[in-house]
Coordinates of C-alpha atoms and ligand atoms in Angstrom, one line a residue:
M265 CA 90.5 83.6 90.1
C266 CA 92.1 82.4 86.9
G267 CA 90.4 80.3 83.9
I268 CA 91.6 76.8 82.9
T269 CA 90.8 74.6 80.4
G270 CA 92.2 71.5 78.5
Y271 CA 91.2 69.2 75.6
I272 CA 92.5 65.5 74.6
G273 CA 90.8 64.0 72.1
Y274 CA 90.7 63.6 68.0
R275 CA 89.5 67.1 67.5
D276 CA 92.2 70.3 66.9
A277 CA 92.7 71.5 70.7
Y278 CA 93.3 75.3 69.7
P279 CA 89.9 76.4 68.8
I280 CA 88.5 74.4 71.8
I281 CA 90.6 76.1 74.2
I282 CA 90.8 79.2 72.9
N283 CA 87.0 79.5 72.5
G284 CA 87.0 78.2 76.5
L285 CA 89.2 80.8 77.5
Q286 CA 87.4 83.3 75.9
R287 CA 84.3 81.7 77.9
L288 CA 86.3 81.8 81.3
E289 CA 87.8 85.4 80.4
Y290 CA 85.4 86.5 83.3
R291 CA 87.3 84.6 86.0
G292 CA 90.7 87.0 85.1
Y293 CA 92.0 88.3 82.3
D294 CA 95.1 90.4 82.5
S295 CA 97.3 87.4 80.6
A296 CA 96.5 84.4 78.9
G297 CA 98.1 81.4 77.3
I298 CA 97.9 77.9 75.4
V299 CA 100.2 75.0 75.4
L300 CA 99.7 72.3 72.6
F301 CA 101.3 68.9 72.0
D302 CA 101.5 68.5 68.2
G303 CA 102.8 65.1 68.3
N304 CA 106.4 65.9 68.5
Q305 CA 106.9 69.2 70.7
I306 CA 105.0 71.4 73.1
N307 CA 104.3 74.5 71.4
L308 CA 103.9 76.9 74.2
T309 CA 102.5 80.5 73.6
K310 CA 101.5 83.2 76.7
T311 CA 100.9 86.9 76.5
K312 CA 100.0 89.6 78.9
G313 CA 96.6 90.7 78.0
K314 CA 93.5 89.1 77.0
V315 CA 92.7 86.2 75.2
S316 CA 92.3 88.3 71.7
D317 CA 96.1 89.1 72.7
L318 CA 96.8 85.6 72.9
I319 CA 95.0 85.2 69.3
T320 CA 97.0 87.8 67.5
K321 CA 100.2 86.7 68.9
I322 CA 99.6 83.0 67.5
A323 CA 98.9 84.4 64.5
T324 CA 102.7 85.1 64.3
N325 CA 104.1 82.0 65.3
S326 CA 101.0 79.5 64.3
F327 CA 101.8 77.1 67.1
D328 CA 97.9 76.2 66.5
K329 CA 98.6 72.3 65.6
G330 CA 97.6 69.4 67.9
T331 CA 94.8 67.7 69.7
V332 CA 95.7 67.8 73.0
G333 CA 96.1 71.0 74.9
I334 CA 95.4 73.4 78.0
G335 CA 95.4 76.8 78.2
H336 CA 94.7 79.9 80.7
T337 CA 93.3 83.0 81.5
R338 CA 95.1 84.9 84.5
W339 CA 93.8 86.9 87.5
A340 CA 97.7 87.6 89.3
T341 CA 98.0 87.0 92.5
H342 CA 102.0 86.4 92.6
G343 CA 103.9 88.2 90.2
V344 CA 102.6 91.2 88.1
P345 CA 100.6 90.3 85.1
N346 CA 103.2 90.0 82.5
D347 CA 104.4 87.6 79.4
V348 CA 106.6 85.4 81.9
N349 CA 104.3 85.4 84.5
S350 CA 101.3 84.2 82.3
H351 CA 100.7 80.8 82.2
P352 CA 101.3 77.5 81.2
H353 CA 104.6 77.1 83.1
L354 CA 107.0 74.9 81.9
S355 CA 109.0 72.9 84.5
Q356 CA 112.8 73.1 83.9
S357 CA 113.5 70.3 82.0
G358 CA 110.5 71.3 79.4
N359 CA 108.8 68.4 79.5
L360 CA 105.8 69.2 82.1
V361 CA 103.4 72.1 81.5
I362 CA 101.0 73.1 84.1
V363 CA 98.3 75.4 84.6
H364 CA 97.3 76.6 87.7
N365 CA 94.1 78.7 89.5
G366 CA 94.6 79.3 93.2
I367 CA 97.5 79.9 95.7
I368 CA 100.7 78.1 96.5
E369 CA 101.1 79.5 100.2
N370 CA 104.6 77.9 101.0
Y371 CA 106.1 78.2 97.6
D372 CA 109.1 80.3 99.0
T373 CA 109.9 77.4 101.2
I374 CA 109.6 74.4 97.9
K375 CA 111.4 77.1 95.7
K376 CA 114.4 77.6 98.2
E377 CA 114.5 73.9 98.4
L378 CA 114.5 73.5 94.8
I379 CA 117.0 76.4 93.8
K380 CA 119.7 74.0 96.3
R381 CA 119.0 71.0 93.5
G382 CA 119.6 73.4 91.0
Y383 CA 116.4 74.9 89.4
T384 CA 116.3 78.0 88.0
F385 CA 113.1 80.0 87.5
K386 CA 112.0 82.2 85.1
S387 CA 108.9 83.7 86.4
D388 CA 108.0 85.2 90.2
T389 CA 104.9 83.0 90.2
D390 CA 104.2 79.8 92.7
T391 CA 102.8 78.0 89.8
E392 CA 106.5 77.8 88.2
V393 CA 107.3 76.3 91.9
L394 CA 104.7 73.7 91.7
V395 CA 105.9 72.4 88.2
N396 CA 109.4 72.0 89.4
L397 CA 108.4 70.2 92.5
I398 CA 106.5 67.7 90.1
E399 CA 109.4 67.3 88.1
E400 CA 111.7 66.7 91.1
I401 CA 109.7 64.3 92.6
Q402 CA 109.1 62.6 89.3
K403 CA 112.9 62.1 88.9
K404 CA 113.4 61.2 92.5
Y405 CA 111.1 58.6 93.4
D406 CA 111.3 57.7 89.4
V407 CA 107.4 57.8 89.5
K408 CA 104.7 58.6 86.9
L409 CA 102.9 61.8 86.4
G410 CA 99.9 61.4 88.2
K411 CA 102.1 59.7 91.5
A412 CA 104.7 62.8 91.3
V413 CA 101.1 65.3 91.3
Q414 CA 99.9 63.5 94.3
I415 CA 103.4 63.6 96.1
A416 CA 103.8 67.3 95.5
L417 CA 100.1 68.1 96.1
N418 CA 100.6 66.4 99.7
Q419 CA 103.7 68.9 100.2
V420 CA 101.8 72.0 99.1
I421 CA 99.8 74.2 101.4
G422 CA 97.2 76.7 99.6
A423 CA 94.6 76.4 97.3
Y424 CA 94.2 75.1 93.4
A425 CA 93.0 73.9 90.7
I426 CA 95.5 72.7 88.3
A427 CA 95.8 70.4 85.0
V428 CA 99.3 69.1 84.0
F429 CA 100.8 67.2 81.2
D430 CA 103.4 65.5 80.2
K431 CA 104.9 65.9 77.0
N432 CA 106.6 62.0 77.7
K433 CA 103.2 60.7 78.4
P434 CA 100.6 62.7 75.5
D435 CA 97.4 60.5 76.0
E436 CA 97.0 61.8 79.6
I437 CA 96.1 65.1 81.6
V438 CA 96.5 65.2 85.2
V439 CA 94.2 67.2 86.9
A440 CA 93.4 68.2 90.9
R441 CA 91.4 70.5 92.8
L442 CA 91.4 72.4 96.9
G443 CA 89.1 75.7 97.1
S444 CA 89.1 76.5 93.3
P445 CA 86.6 74.7 90.8
L446 CA 87.5 72.0 88.2
A447 CA 84.8 70.2 85.8
I448 CA 85.8 67.3 83.9
G449 CA 83.6 67.2 80.5
I450 CA 83.2 63.3 79.0
G451 CA 83.0 62.9 75.2
K452 CA 81.0 60.3 73.4
D453 CA 82.7 57.0 74.2
K454 CA 85.5 58.1 75.9
K455 CA 86.9 59.2 72.9
E456 CA 87.7 62.9 74.3
Y457 CA 87.8 64.8 77.5
F458 CA 87.7 68.5 78.5
V459 CA 88.9 70.2 81.5
A460 CA 87.7 73.3 82.8
S461 CA 87.3 75.7 85.5
D462 CA 83.6 75.7 84.8
A463 CA 81.5 74.0 82.5
S464 CA 80.7 76.6 79.7
P465 CA 83.7 75.8 77.7
F466 CA 82.5 72.1 76.6
I467 CA 78.8 73.0 76.6
E468 CA 78.5 72.7 72.8
Y469 CA 80.6 69.1 72.7
T470 CA 79.0 66.9 75.9
K471 CA 76.5 67.5 78.7
D472 CA 78.2 64.8 81.0
A473 CA 80.0 66.3 83.4
I474 CA 82.0 65.2 86.6
Y475 CA 83.0 68.1 89.3
L476 CA 86.1 67.2 91.0
E477 CA 85.3 67.4 94.9
D478 CA 88.2 68.7 97.3
E479 CA 91.2 67.2 97.8
E480 CA 90.6 64.8 94.8
M481 CA 92.7 64.4 91.6
A482 CA 92.2 62.4 88.6
I483 CA 93.8 61.2 85.8
I484 CA 92.2 61.7 82.2
R485 CA 93.0 59.5 79.8
V486 CA 91.6 59.0 76.2
G487 CA 89.7 55.6 76.0
R488 CA 89.5 55.1 79.7
E489 CA 87.3 55.9 82.6
V490 CA 88.2 58.5 84.7
R491 CA 90.0 57.9 87.4
I492 CA 89.5 59.9 90.5
R493 CA 91.5 59.3 93.6
K494 CA 91.9 61.5 96.9
I495 CA 95.0 63.5 97.2
K496 CA 95.9 62.3 100.4
D497 CA 95.4 58.6 100.7
D498 CA 95.4 57.7 97.2
S499 CA 91.7 55.7 97.9
L500 CA 89.6 55.6 94.5
V501 CA 86.5 57.6 94.3
D502 CA 83.5 56.6 92.3
A503 CA 82.9 59.4 89.5
D504 CA 79.5 61.3 89.9
V505 CA 78.9 61.8 86.4
Q506 CA 76.5 64.9 86.5
E507 CA 74.1 65.8 83.5
L508 CA 74.8 69.6 82.8
Q509 CA 71.6 71.6 82.7
L510 CA 73.6 75.1 80.7
S511 CA 72.7 75.7 77.4
L512 CA 75.1 77.2 75.0
E513 CA 72.4 79.8 74.6
Q514 CA 72.7 81.1 78.1
I515 CA 76.0 82.0 77.7
E516 CA 76.1 84.0 74.8
K517 CA 74.8 87.5 74.8
G518 CA 71.8 86.9 72.4
G519 CA 72.0 90.3 70.4
F520 CA 73.3 92.8 73.4
E521 CA 76.4 94.8 73.2
H522 CA 77.5 93.3 76.4
F523 CA 76.6 90.7 79.5
M524 CA 76.1 93.3 82.0
L525 CA 73.3 94.7 79.3
K526 CA 72.1 91.4 78.9
E527 CA 71.9 90.5 82.2
I528 CA 70.3 93.9 83.3
H529 CA 67.7 92.6 80.5
E530 CA 66.9 89.1 82.0
Q531 CA 66.0 90.4 85.6
P532 CA 62.5 90.1 85.0
H533 CA 62.7 86.3 83.7
A534 CA 65.4 85.5 86.4
I535 CA 63.2 87.1 89.6
S536 CA 59.9 85.2 88.2
D537 CA 62.4 81.7 87.6
T538 CA 63.6 82.4 91.5
Y539 CA 60.5 82.5 92.8
R540 CA 58.9 79.9 90.4
G541 CA 57.4 76.8 92.1
R542 CA 58.1 78.6 95.7
L543 CA 55.5 81.0 95.3
L544 CA 52.2 79.5 95.2
R545 CA 49.9 82.7 95.3
E546 CA 46.6 81.2 94.6
E547 CA 47.3 78.6 97.6
G548 CA 48.6 81.3 99.5
I549 CA 51.7 79.9 100.6
I550 CA 55.5 79.7 100.0
K551 CA 57.5 76.6 99.7
M552 CA 61.4 76.2 100.0
S553 CA 62.6 72.9 100.9
G554 CA 65.3 74.4 102.7
V555 CA 63.3 76.4 105.1
E556 CA 60.8 73.8 105.6
D557 CA 63.4 71.0 106.3
N558 CA 65.0 73.4 109.1
M559 CA 62.0 75.3 110.3
K560 CA 62.3 74.3 113.7
K561 CA 66.0 75.5 114.1
L562 CA 65.3 78.6 112.0
L563 CA 62.6 79.9 114.2
N564 CA 64.5 78.8 117.6
A565 CA 67.3 80.3 116.3
D566 CA 69.0 83.3 118.4
R567 CA 70.0 85.0 115.6
F568 CA 71.0 85.0 111.9
I569 CA 74.6 85.7 110.4
I570 CA 74.7 86.6 107.0
V571 CA 78.2 86.3 105.5
A572 CA 79.2 87.4 101.9
C573 CA 81.4 89.5 99.5
G574 CA 81.1 92.0 97.3
T575 CA 77.7 92.7 96.2
S576 CA 76.2 89.6 97.7
W577 CA 77.1 91.3 100.9
H578 CA 74.8 94.1 99.5
A579 CA 71.9 91.5 98.9
G580 CA 72.5 90.4 102.7
L581 CA 72.2 93.8 104.1
V582 CA 68.5 93.9 102.0
A583 CA 67.8 90.4 104.2
E584 CA 68.9 92.0 107.5
Y585 CA 66.1 94.8 106.5
L586 CA 63.8 92.0 105.6
I587 CA 64.0 89.5 108.2
E588 CA 64.4 91.8 111.3
D589 CA 61.6 93.8 109.9
L590 CA 59.0 90.8 108.5
A591 CA 60.2 87.9 110.6
R592 CA 61.4 89.7 113.6
I593 CA 64.5 87.6 113.8
P594 CA 67.9 89.5 114.7
V595 CA 69.9 89.7 112.0
E596 CA 73.8 90.4 111.7
V597 CA 75.5 90.9 108.6
E598 CA 79.7 90.2 107.8
Y599 CA 81.6 90.7 105.7
A600 CA 83.1 87.1 105.4
S601 CA 86.6 88.1 105.0
E602 CA 86.5 90.0 108.0
F603 CA 84.3 87.0 110.4
R604 CA 86.2 84.4 109.5
Y605 CA 89.3 86.1 111.0
R606 CA 88.1 88.0 114.2
N607 CA 87.2 85.4 116.4
P608 CA 83.4 85.9 116.1
I609 CA 81.4 84.4 119.1
I610 CA 79.3 81.5 116.6
T611 CA 76.8 78.9 119.2
E612 CA 74.8 76.2 118.0
K613 CA 71.7 78.3 117.9
D614 CA 73.0 80.3 115.6
V615 CA 72.1 80.4 111.8
V616 CA 74.2 81.3 109.3
I617 CA 73.2 82.5 105.9
A618 CA 76.4 82.3 103.3
I619 CA 75.5 84.4 100.2
S620 CA 77.4 84.0 97.3
Q621 CA 76.5 84.3 93.5
S622 CA 79.7 82.1 92.0
G623 CA 79.7 79.6 95.3
E624 CA 83.2 79.8 95.5
T625 CA 84.4 82.8 96.8
A626 CA 87.2 82.0 99.2
D627 CA 86.4 83.7 101.8
T628 CA 82.6 82.5 102.0
L629 CA 83.9 79.6 102.2
A630 CA 86.2 79.6 104.7
A631 CA 83.5 81.9 107.1
I632 CA 80.8 78.5 106.6
K633 CA 83.5 76.0 107.8
L634 CA 84.0 78.1 110.6
A635 CA 80.2 78.4 111.2
K636 CA 79.9 74.7 110.8
S637 CA 83.0 73.5 113.2
K638 CA 80.9 75.7 115.9
G639 CA 78.1 73.7 115.2
A640 CA 76.2 76.5 113.5
L641 CA 73.5 75.1 110.8
V642 CA 74.5 76.8 107.5
F643 CA 72.2 77.7 104.9
G644 CA 73.1 78.8 101.3
V645 CA 72.0 81.3 98.9
C646 CA 74.1 80.3 95.8
N647 CA 73.2 80.6 92.1
V648 CA 76.0 78.3 90.6
V649 CA 74.6 74.7 91.0
G650 CA 76.7 72.3 92.9
S651 CA 79.3 74.7 93.5
S652 CA 81.4 74.8 96.5
I653 CA 79.6 76.7 98.7
A654 CA 76.2 75.1 97.8
R655 CA 77.9 71.8 98.7
E656 CA 79.5 72.8 101.5
T657 CA 76.5 74.2 103.3
D658 CA 73.9 72.5 105.2
T659 CA 70.8 73.3 103.2
G660 CA 69.9 76.4 101.3
A661 CA 68.2 78.1 98.3
Y662 CA 69.3 78.5 94.4
T663 CA 68.5 81.7 92.9
H664 CA 68.1 80.6 89.5
A665 CA 69.5 83.4 88.0
G666 CA 71.2 81.6 85.1
P667 CA 74.8 82.1 84.3
E668 CA 75.8 85.6 85.0
I669 CA 78.8 86.6 83.0
G670 CA 79.2 90.1 83.6
V671 CA 82.0 90.6 86.0
A672 CA 79.8 93.5 87.9
S673 CA 76.6 91.7 89.2
T674 CA 73.3 92.3 88.5
K675 CA 70.5 89.6 88.3
A676 CA 72.6 87.8 91.0
F677 CA 71.8 90.7 93.5
T678 CA 68.2 90.8 92.3
T679 CA 67.8 87.3 92.6
Q680 CA 69.0 87.1 95.5
I681 CA 67.1 89.9 97.2
T682 CA 64.3 87.7 95.8
V683 CA 65.3 84.1 97.7
L684 CA 66.0 86.2 101.2
T685 CA 62.4 87.7 100.3
L686 CA 60.7 84.5 99.8
M687 CA 62.5 83.2 103.2
A688 CA 61.7 86.6 105.5
L689 CA 58.0 86.0 104.0
R690 CA 58.1 82.0 104.8
L691 CA 59.5 82.5 108.6
A692 CA 56.8 85.5 109.2
R693 CA 54.0 83.5 108.7
A694 CA 55.4 80.6 110.6
K695 CA 56.1 82.8 113.4
G696 CA 53.3 84.7 113.0
T697 CA 54.6 88.3 112.7
M698 CA 52.2 88.6 109.6
T699 CA 48.8 88.4 109.6
S700 CA 47.3 86.2 106.6
S701 CA 45.4 88.6 104.6
D702 CA 48.9 90.4 104.5
Y703 CA 51.0 87.8 104.1
R704 CA 48.7 86.7 101.1
Y705 CA 49.4 91.0 99.8
H706 CA 52.8 90.4 100.0
L707 CA 52.5 87.1 98.0
Q708 CA 50.5 88.9 95.4
E709 CA 52.6 92.1 95.1
L710 CA 55.8 90.4 94.7
E711 CA 54.9 87.9 92.0
L712 CA 54.2 91.7 90.3
I713 CA 57.6 92.9 90.8
P714 CA 58.9 91.1 87.5
K715 CA 56.5 92.7 85.3
K716 CA 57.4 96.0 87.1
V717 CA 61.2 95.5 86.6
E718 CA 59.7 95.0 82.7
E719 CA 58.1 98.4 82.5
L720 CA 61.1 100.1 84.2
L721 CA 63.8 99.3 81.7
K722 CA 61.8 101.1 79.3
I723 CA 63.4 103.9 80.8
D724 CA 66.7 103.0 79.8
D725 CA 67.0 105.8 77.1
H726 CA 66.1 108.5 80.0
V727 CA 68.7 106.9 82.1
K728 CA 71.4 107.4 79.2
Y729 CA 70.5 110.8 79.1
I730 CA 71.2 111.6 82.3
S731 CA 74.4 109.5 82.0
N732 CA 75.8 111.5 79.2
I733 CA 75.5 114.6 81.6
Y734 CA 77.1 113.4 84.2
K735 CA 79.7 111.0 82.6
D736 CA 83.1 113.4 83.1
A737 CA 82.2 114.0 87.1
T738 CA 85.0 112.6 89.3
N739 CA 83.0 111.5 92.2
F740 CA 79.5 110.4 92.8
L741 CA 77.6 110.0 95.9
Y742 CA 74.3 107.5 96.5
L743 CA 72.3 108.0 99.4
G744 CA 69.6 105.7 100.6
R745 CA 67.8 105.1 103.8
G746 CA 66.1 101.7 105.3
Y747 CA 66.0 99.1 103.0
N748 CA 67.5 101.6 100.2
F749 CA 70.4 102.4 102.3
P750 CA 71.9 98.9 100.7
V751 CA 70.6 99.8 97.1
A752 CA 72.9 103.0 97.5
L753 CA 75.7 100.8 98.4
E754 CA 75.5 98.6 95.5
G755 CA 74.9 101.2 93.3
A756 CA 77.9 103.3 94.0
L757 CA 79.9 99.7 93.8
K758 CA 78.4 99.0 90.4
L759 CA 79.7 102.7 89.3
K760 CA 83.0 102.4 91.0
E761 CA 83.7 98.7 89.2
I762 CA 82.7 99.6 85.6
S763 CA 83.8 103.6 85.5
Y764 CA 86.4 103.6 87.9
I765 CA 84.6 107.2 88.9
H766 CA 85.0 107.2 92.5
A767 CA 81.2 106.5 94.2
E768 CA 80.5 106.4 97.7
G769 CA 77.0 105.2 99.3
Y770 CA 76.3 106.5 102.4
P771 CA 72.8 106.1 104.7
A772 CA 71.1 109.5 103.9
A773 CA 70.9 110.7 107.2
E774 CA 74.5 109.8 107.6
M775 CA 75.4 112.5 105.1
K776 CA 75.8 115.3 107.4
H777 CA 78.3 113.6 109.1
G778 CA 81.0 113.6 106.7
P779 CA 80.2 113.5 102.9
I780 CA 78.2 116.7 102.8
A781 CA 81.6 118.7 102.9
L782 CA 82.2 117.1 99.7
I783 CA 79.4 118.4 97.9
D784 CA 79.1 120.9 95.7
E785 CA 77.9 122.5 92.1
N786 CA 80.2 119.6 90.4
M787 CA 79.2 116.8 92.6
P788 CA 76.1 114.4 91.2
I789 CA 74.2 112.8 94.3
V790 CA 71.7 109.6 93.8
V791 CA 68.9 110.1 95.9
I792 CA 66.6 107.0 96.7
A793 CA 63.6 108.9 98.1
T794 CA 60.4 106.1 97.4
N795 CA 57.5 107.2 98.5
K796 CA 57.2 105.2 102.1
G797 CA 60.7 105.0 103.4
H798 CA 61.1 107.7 105.7
Y799 CA 60.5 109.6 102.3
E800 CA 59.7 113.2 104.3
K801 CA 63.1 112.4 106.1
V802 CA 65.1 112.1 102.7
V803 CA 62.9 115.2 101.2
S804 CA 65.0 116.9 103.7
N805 CA 68.2 115.4 103.2
I806 CA 67.7 116.6 99.5
Q807 CA 67.0 120.2 100.8
E808 CA 70.1 120.1 102.4
I809 CA 72.0 118.8 99.0
K810 CA 70.1 121.5 97.2
S811 CA 71.2 124.6 99.4
R812 CA 75.0 123.2 99.0
K813 CA 74.4 123.5 95.2
G814 CA 75.1 119.7 94.5
Q815 CA 73.2 118.1 91.3
I816 CA 70.7 115.8 92.5
I817 CA 69.2 112.3 90.4
A818 CA 66.6 111.2 92.7
V819 CA 65.4 107.7 92.1
V820 CA 61.3 108.3 93.4
T821 CA 57.7 106.4 93.2
E822 CA 55.6 107.2 89.9
G823 CA 53.3 109.9 90.4
D824 CA 55.9 112.0 93.1
V825 CA 55.4 115.8 93.4
T826 CA 57.5 117.4 96.2
V827 CA 61.0 115.4 95.1
K828 CA 60.3 116.6 90.9
E829 CA 60.6 120.2 92.4
M830 CA 63.8 119.8 93.5
A831 CA 65.8 117.2 91.6
D832 CA 67.8 118.0 88.6
H833 CA 66.7 114.9 87.2
V834 CA 64.0 112.4 88.7
I835 CA 64.0 108.5 87.6
E836 CA 60.5 107.0 88.7
I837 CA 59.9 103.7 89.7
P838 CA 56.5 101.6 90.0
E839 CA 54.9 101.7 93.1
T840 CA 55.1 98.8 95.3
I841 CA 55.6 97.6 99.1
E842 CA 58.4 99.4 100.5
A843 CA 60.3 96.0 101.4
F844 CA 60.0 95.4 97.8
T845 CA 61.6 98.4 96.1
P846 CA 65.2 97.1 96.1
L847 CA 64.2 95.1 93.6
L848 CA 63.3 98.0 91.5
T849 CA 65.5 100.7 92.9
T850 CA 68.4 99.0 91.6
I851 CA 67.5 98.8 88.2
P852 CA 67.9 102.4 87.1
L853 CA 71.1 102.3 89.1
Q854 CA 72.0 99.3 87.2
L855 CA 71.7 101.3 84.1
L856 CA 73.0 104.3 84.9
S857 CA 76.5 102.7 85.9
Y858 CA 76.5 100.9 82.5
H859 CA 75.7 103.9 80.0
I860 CA 78.4 106.0 82.1
A861 CA 80.8 103.5 81.8
V862 CA 80.3 102.8 78.4
M863 CA 80.5 106.6 77.4
R864 CA 84.0 106.8 79.0
G865 CA 85.0 103.7 76.7
C866 CA 85.1 101.3 79.7
N867 CA 85.3 97.7 79.0
V868 CA 82.4 97.0 80.9
D869 CA 82.4 93.0 80.9
Q870 CA 86.2 93.2 82.1
P871 CA 86.6 95.4 84.4
R872 CA 90.4 96.2 85.4
N873 CA 91.8 94.1 88.2
L874 CA 88.4 92.8 89.1
A875 CA 87.3 89.1 88.6
K876 CA 83.8 87.4 88.5
S877 CA 85.0 84.4 91.0
V878 CA 87.3 85.5 94.2
T879 CA 88.6 82.2 95.1
V880 CA 92.1 83.5 96.7
E881 CA 91.3 85.1 100.1
Ligands
G6P1793 C1 83.9 89.5 93.2 C2 82.5 89.7 91.9 C3 81.4 90.6 92.2 C4 80.5 89.6 93.5 C5 82.1 89.2 95.0 C6 81.6 88.2 95.4 O1 84.2 90.5 93.7 O2 83.3 90.8 91.3 O3 80.7 90.7 91.6 O4 79.7 90.0 94.3 O5 83.1 88.8 94.4 O6 81.0 86.8 94.6 P1 79.9 85.9 95.2 O7 80.1 85.0 94.1 O8 80.3 85.0 96.4 O9 78.4 86.4 95.5

């Protein structure tokens, strides 16, 4: 994680970098820093805390001058979040300055070597080691900055996106990437360049961008084309300039108090954007090029293995139910972090589906590489276009949810489920596990989901009322069965992520094997009890809770009578096919966690210790 940004050109760099850091805060926000070159000297300001704290600090020291600079917002890996460990880091001489996103794994060995050569270190970070290694190489071999960076990177093990600036060469910034994203924005007539972890910091200045590939570096100099090289062998690479599709409006809050709330409300649109052009109801077909092009391999697969982390893993669990139920293809769902390290059995007859909002999650990326090395076809389900995972996978489908900025994932989850639903239906049809009339009925119902989500969002005040009653609870239990078991997990994850209330998601029937011991009159229990999914069984589970005096918040299908009589509160969702209920039952749980977190005074969009994009193991 961590966000890096930089500017070199003719404008004041300070507002561009600060604005950019604010847009990148979703990547980490435990400390922030900026360095600007004012024509004579490097002025560095950094602090523990948010970018707003950095702005306050700069207001006192006035270090805001210069047309070149780099900035950083941090999610700590090496060294606790404090002023000293914050980036940028200066080299020993004070000539070089660096910002870094990632981890240098062999930093300790290099550090000991540098200490022997007389270097001293102010921080506990791996990054300060890297900048001093670059300086040492510059001195030892008498080479320019770009060359020194290249030699240094060939000595380090780990992951990085870096931007380095040399006070003695103030017309250039050197950047490099391995495992962490880095985009370069190209200004008009090459009079200015931007650097950032994603394109959001420079979207209002240019639509032309280059995304560095792994193991590439670039020397960015005003007035000249960007020169990209392979870090390993110094070979020149042709720059692939892409036109950005992102708009400024998409990355702003648009009148909502928080990005999370905006993104919850964007779901009707996001879901229809996901199936637009793919779900052709009138023709009665689903068209997904990634599926069509690989149909034979998909249908003949021994099994699908889904790899993902966090919320995306929950979408993977929903997909397991969908694909097994509708298309009758065996599915396993794995945490990418476990999968990659447990010597899994993968063959050429397996299909691996990697799900990731950001497309940058390190563990998911590593799981993909492993699967590819064993010959499996890897299908990616990503939101961020052009992300590492999107590029690394053999084929796939984008979710088209638009930028998700709130750290707690919402629209990414429902659009991932939408893509996976389309995939399951298309495979079911191709495999003949679904009749044509059933298929058509499913398409028709799926097309109605955005409208139903829109309807459902009107219950916001009711959910707010419930949130107020339970905002001070210390524990929550979420129960669901079948398709809604993963939704229970996701509901619990949302609550703990942003409100810091301990919450557990459980399959409703498993409650009696443990969590039931926790139930007393202080325990709120969210039960998903839709009318088709093992309804009677869930009703029995509700009775078991009731007799132990637990407080029941039930998510039911509209018109429900039985559960209504037993539950303390009910939230109704519109009627739909059971397989599509996760797209609806998720919505009130997102709102519940949102309102509780707001009422508890938590920072909803930037919950403590978390980051949106986890590019470290
Ligand atoms: C982080 C985020 C989660 C996300 C998970 C996986 O933990 O905070 O919201 O679900 O990473 O991220 P991905 O981008 O791979 O979906």
